[in-house]
Structure formats: structure tokens, C-alpha cells
PDB file of C-alpha atoms in Angstrom:
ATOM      1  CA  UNK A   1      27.805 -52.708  19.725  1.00 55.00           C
ATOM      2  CA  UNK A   2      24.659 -54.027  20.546  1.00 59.00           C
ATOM      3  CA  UNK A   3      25.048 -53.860  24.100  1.00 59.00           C
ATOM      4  CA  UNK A   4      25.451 -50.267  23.117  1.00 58.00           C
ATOM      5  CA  UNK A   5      22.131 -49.743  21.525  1.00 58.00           C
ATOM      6  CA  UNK A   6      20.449 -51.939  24.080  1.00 62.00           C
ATOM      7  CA  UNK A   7      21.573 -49.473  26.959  1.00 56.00           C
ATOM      8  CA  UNK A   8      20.675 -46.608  25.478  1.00 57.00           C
ATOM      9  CA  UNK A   9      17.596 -47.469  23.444  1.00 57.00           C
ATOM     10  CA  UNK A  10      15.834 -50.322  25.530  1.00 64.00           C
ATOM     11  CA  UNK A  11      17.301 -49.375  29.319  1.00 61.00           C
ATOM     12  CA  UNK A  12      16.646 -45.716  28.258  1.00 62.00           C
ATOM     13  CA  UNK A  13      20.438 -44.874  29.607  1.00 65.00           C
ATOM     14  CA  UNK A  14      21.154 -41.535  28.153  1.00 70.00           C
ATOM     15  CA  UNK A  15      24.592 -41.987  26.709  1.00 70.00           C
ATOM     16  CA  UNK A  16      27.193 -39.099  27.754  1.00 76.00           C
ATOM     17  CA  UNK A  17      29.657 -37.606  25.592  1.00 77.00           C
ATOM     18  CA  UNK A  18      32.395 -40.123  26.018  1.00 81.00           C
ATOM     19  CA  UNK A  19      30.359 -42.902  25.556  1.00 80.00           C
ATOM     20  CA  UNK A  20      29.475 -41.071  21.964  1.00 80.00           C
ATOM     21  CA  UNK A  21      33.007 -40.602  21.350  1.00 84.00           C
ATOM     22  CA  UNK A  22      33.373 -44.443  21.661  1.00 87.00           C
ATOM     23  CA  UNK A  23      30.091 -45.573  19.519  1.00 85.00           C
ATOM     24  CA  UNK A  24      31.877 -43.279  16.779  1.00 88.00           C
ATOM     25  CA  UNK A  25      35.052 -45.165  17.175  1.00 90.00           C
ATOM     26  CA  UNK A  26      33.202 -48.854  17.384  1.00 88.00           C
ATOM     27  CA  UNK A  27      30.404 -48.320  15.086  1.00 89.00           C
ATOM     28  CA  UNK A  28      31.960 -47.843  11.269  1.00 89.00           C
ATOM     29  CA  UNK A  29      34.572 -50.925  12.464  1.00 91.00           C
ATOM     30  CA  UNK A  30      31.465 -52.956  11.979  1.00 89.00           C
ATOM     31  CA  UNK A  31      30.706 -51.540   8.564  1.00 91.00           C
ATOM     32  CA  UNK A  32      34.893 -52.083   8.005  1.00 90.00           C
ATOM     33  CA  UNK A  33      35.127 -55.299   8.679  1.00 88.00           C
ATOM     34  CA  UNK A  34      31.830 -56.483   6.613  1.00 91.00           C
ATOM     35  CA  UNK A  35      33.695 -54.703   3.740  1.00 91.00           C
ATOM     36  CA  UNK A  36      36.667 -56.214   4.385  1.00 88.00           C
ATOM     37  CA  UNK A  37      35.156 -59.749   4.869  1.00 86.00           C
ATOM     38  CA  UNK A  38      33.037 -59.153   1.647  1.00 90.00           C
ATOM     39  CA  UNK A  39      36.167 -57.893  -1.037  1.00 88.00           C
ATOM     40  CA  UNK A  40      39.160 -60.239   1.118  1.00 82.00           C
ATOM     41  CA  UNK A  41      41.020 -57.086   2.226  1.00 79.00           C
ATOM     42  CA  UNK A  42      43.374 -58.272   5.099  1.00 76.00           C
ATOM     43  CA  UNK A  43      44.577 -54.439   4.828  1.00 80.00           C
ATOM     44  CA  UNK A  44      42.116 -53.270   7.180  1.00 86.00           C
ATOM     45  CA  UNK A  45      43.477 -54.613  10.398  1.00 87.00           C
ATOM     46  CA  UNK A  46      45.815 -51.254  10.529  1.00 86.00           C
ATOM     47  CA  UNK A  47      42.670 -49.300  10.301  1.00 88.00           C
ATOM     48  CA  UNK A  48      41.073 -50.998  12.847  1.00 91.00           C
ATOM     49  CA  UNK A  49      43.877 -51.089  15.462  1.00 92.00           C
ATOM     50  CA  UNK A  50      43.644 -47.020  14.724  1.00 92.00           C
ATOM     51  CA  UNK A  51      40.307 -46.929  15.812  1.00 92.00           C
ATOM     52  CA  UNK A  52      40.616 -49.417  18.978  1.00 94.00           C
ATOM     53  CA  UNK A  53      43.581 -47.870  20.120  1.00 95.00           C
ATOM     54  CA  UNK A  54      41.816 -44.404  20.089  1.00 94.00           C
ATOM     55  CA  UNK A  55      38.587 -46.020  21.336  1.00 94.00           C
ATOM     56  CA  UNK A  56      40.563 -47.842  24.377  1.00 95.00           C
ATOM     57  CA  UNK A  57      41.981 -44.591  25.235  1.00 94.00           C
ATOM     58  CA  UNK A  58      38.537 -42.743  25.613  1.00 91.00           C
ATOM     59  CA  UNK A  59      37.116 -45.713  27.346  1.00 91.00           C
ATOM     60  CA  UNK A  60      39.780 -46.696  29.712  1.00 91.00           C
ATOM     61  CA  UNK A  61      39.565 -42.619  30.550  1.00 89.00           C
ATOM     62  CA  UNK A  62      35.972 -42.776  31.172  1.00 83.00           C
ATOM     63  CA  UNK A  63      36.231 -45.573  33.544  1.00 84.00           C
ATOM     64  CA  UNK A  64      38.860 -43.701  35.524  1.00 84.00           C
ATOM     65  CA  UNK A  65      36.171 -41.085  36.040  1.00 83.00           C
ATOM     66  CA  UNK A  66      33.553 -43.592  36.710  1.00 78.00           C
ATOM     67  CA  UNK A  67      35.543 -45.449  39.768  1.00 73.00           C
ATOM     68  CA  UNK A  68      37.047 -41.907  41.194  1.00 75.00           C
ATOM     69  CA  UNK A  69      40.460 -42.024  40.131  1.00 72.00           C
ATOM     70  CA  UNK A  70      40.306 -39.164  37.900  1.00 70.00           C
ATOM     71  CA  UNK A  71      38.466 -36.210  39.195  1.00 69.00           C
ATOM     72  CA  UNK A  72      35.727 -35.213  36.763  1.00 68.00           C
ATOM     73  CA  UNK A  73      36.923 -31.688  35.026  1.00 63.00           C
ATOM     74  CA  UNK A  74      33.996 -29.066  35.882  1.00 57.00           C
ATOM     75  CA  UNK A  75      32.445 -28.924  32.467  1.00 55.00           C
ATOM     76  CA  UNK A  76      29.178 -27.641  30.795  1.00 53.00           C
ATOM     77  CA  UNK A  77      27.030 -30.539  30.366  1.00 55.00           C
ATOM     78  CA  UNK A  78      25.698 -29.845  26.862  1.00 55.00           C
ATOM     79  CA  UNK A  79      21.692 -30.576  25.508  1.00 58.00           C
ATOM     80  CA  UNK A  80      20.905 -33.924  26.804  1.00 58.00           C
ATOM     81  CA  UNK A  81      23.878 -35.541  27.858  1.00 64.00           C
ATOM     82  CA  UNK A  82      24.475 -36.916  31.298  1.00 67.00           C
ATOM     83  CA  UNK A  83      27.817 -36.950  33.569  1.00 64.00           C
ATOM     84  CA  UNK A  84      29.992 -39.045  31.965  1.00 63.00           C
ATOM     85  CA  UNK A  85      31.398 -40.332  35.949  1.00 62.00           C
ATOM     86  CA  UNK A  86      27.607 -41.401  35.971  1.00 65.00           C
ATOM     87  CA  UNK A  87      27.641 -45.113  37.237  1.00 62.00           C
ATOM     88  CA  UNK A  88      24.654 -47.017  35.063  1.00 65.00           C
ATOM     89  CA  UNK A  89      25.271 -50.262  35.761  1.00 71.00           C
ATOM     90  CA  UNK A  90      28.139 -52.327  37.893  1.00 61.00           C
ATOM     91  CA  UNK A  91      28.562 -56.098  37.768  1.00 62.00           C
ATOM     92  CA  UNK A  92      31.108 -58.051  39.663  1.00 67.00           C
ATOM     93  CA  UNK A  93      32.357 -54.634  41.409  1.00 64.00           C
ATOM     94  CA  UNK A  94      34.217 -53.488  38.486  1.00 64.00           C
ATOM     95  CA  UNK A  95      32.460 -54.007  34.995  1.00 76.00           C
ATOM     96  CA  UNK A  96      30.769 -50.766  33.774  1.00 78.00           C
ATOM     97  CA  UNK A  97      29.765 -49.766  30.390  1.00 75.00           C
ATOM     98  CA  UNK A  98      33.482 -48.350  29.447  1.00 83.00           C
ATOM     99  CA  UNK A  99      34.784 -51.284  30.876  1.00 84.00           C
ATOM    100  CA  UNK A 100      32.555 -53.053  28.600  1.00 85.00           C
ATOM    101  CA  UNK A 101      33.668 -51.152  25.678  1.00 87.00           C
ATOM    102  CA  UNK A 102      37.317 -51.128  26.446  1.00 92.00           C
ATOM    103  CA  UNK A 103      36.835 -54.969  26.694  1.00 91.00           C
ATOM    104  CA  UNK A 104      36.306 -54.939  23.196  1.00 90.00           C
ATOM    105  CA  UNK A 105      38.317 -52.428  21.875  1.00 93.00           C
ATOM    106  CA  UNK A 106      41.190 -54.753  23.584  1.00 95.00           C
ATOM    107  CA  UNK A 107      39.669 -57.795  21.733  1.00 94.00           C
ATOM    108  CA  UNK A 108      39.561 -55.805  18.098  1.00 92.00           C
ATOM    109  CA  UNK A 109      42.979 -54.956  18.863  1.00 93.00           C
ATOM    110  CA  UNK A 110      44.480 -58.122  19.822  1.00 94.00           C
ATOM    111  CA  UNK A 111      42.391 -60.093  16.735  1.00 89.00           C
ATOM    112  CA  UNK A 112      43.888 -57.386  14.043  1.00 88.00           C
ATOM    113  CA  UNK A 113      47.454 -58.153  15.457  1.00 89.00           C
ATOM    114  CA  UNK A 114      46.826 -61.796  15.026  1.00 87.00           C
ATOM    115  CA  UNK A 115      45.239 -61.349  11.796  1.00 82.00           C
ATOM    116  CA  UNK A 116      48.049 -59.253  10.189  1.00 80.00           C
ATOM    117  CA  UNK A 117      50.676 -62.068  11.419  1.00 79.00           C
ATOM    118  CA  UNK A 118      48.793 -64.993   9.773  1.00 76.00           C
ATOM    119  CA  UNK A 119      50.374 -65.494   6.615  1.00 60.00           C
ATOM    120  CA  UNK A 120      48.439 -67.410   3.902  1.00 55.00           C
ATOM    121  CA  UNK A 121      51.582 -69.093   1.701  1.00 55.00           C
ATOM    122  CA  UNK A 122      50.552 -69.872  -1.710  1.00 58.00           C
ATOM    123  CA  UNK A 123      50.795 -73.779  -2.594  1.00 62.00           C
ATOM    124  CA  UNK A 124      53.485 -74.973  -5.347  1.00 62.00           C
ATOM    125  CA  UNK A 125      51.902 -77.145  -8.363  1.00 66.00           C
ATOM    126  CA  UNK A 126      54.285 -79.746  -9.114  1.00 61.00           C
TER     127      UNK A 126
END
């Protein structure tokens, strides 16, 4: 999430509409799972895989456009926004900023699955 903020508000990278899509997925999972921590709800992990899944989705979409394996649909670029198949950064050959994001969508995902299978069995008093 930070990386998200950093981008856009330090590396003055002017997010695109999919990458908007995907801060509105990622961003209240924060506020979620503070909540969560705070009143000991383990109830939240099916909201969160929700979001992810959606999230992963968008993102793994928006990296198919950024490598060229989805053509980019002609569409009207609206206010400030930028192409979404705009490349802002590539590390390693592959690692973008939806590959970033649908890095941790993956990650939310997989740590809600293990959370909702960790059973906490009450002790016995003898």
C-alpha cells in the first residue's frame, strides 16, 4: 500500500484507472484488518479473500496489457489519467506495479485461507 502512495505521490507516477480500481480494493483491507485485529474477529478473512480475489483479477488484467498480451481496448482516457499499458517501472524483466499489487493480493489471499483453517481449541480444566 505504501509502495502505492510512494509511486504516485513521491515518483509523481500518475496512477491510471486500473491501478485506482486496485488502491480501492487494497486500501479499506488495511482499515479491515486493524478492526479485525483490534475486536478478535477471525470473520473477516471471507471479506478479505472478496476483495483480493477481485483485486487479483484487475491486476493480473492490467499486467496483461502492460507486457502486450492483451491489446489495449481504444478507450477515452478520462481527466488526468494515463494509459493503463503505460510501463512505469520494470525490475528483473517482469515485475511492474500490477505485478506488484497482484503479488499481494495473492499473499492476502493465501494468509486469509490459512487463517480461516487455524482452529484455536479451547483447553479442558480438570
Amino acid at each position: 500500500m505504501s509502495g502505492s502512495l510512494f509511486y504516485s505521490e513521491v515518483a509523481g507516477f500518475t496512477p491510471c484507472v486500473l491501478c485506482w480500481y486496485q488502491r480501492i480494493l487494497m486500501y479499506p483491507q488495511a482499515i479491515l484488518l486493524a478492526v479485525a485485529l483490534w475486536k478478535g474477529d477471525r470473520r473477516i478473512n471471507d471479506y478479505l479473500i472478496v476483495l483480493s480475489a477481485i483485486g487479483a483479477l484487475i491486476a493480473t488484467y492490467h499486467y496483461f496489457l502492460q507486457i502486450g498480451v492483451l491489446p489495449e481496448l481504444p478507450c477515452s482516457v478520462t481527466g488526468f489519467s494515463v494509459s493503463c499499458s503505460q510501463v512505469f517501472i520494470m525490475n528483473l524483466g517482469y515485475i511492474t506495479i500490477p505485478m506488484m499489487a497482484l503479488t499481494v493480493f495473492l499473499l492476502l489471499i493465501l494468509l486469509a485461507l490459512i487463517n480461516k483453517k487455524i482452529r484455536v481449541e479451547p483447553k479442558l480444566k480438570v
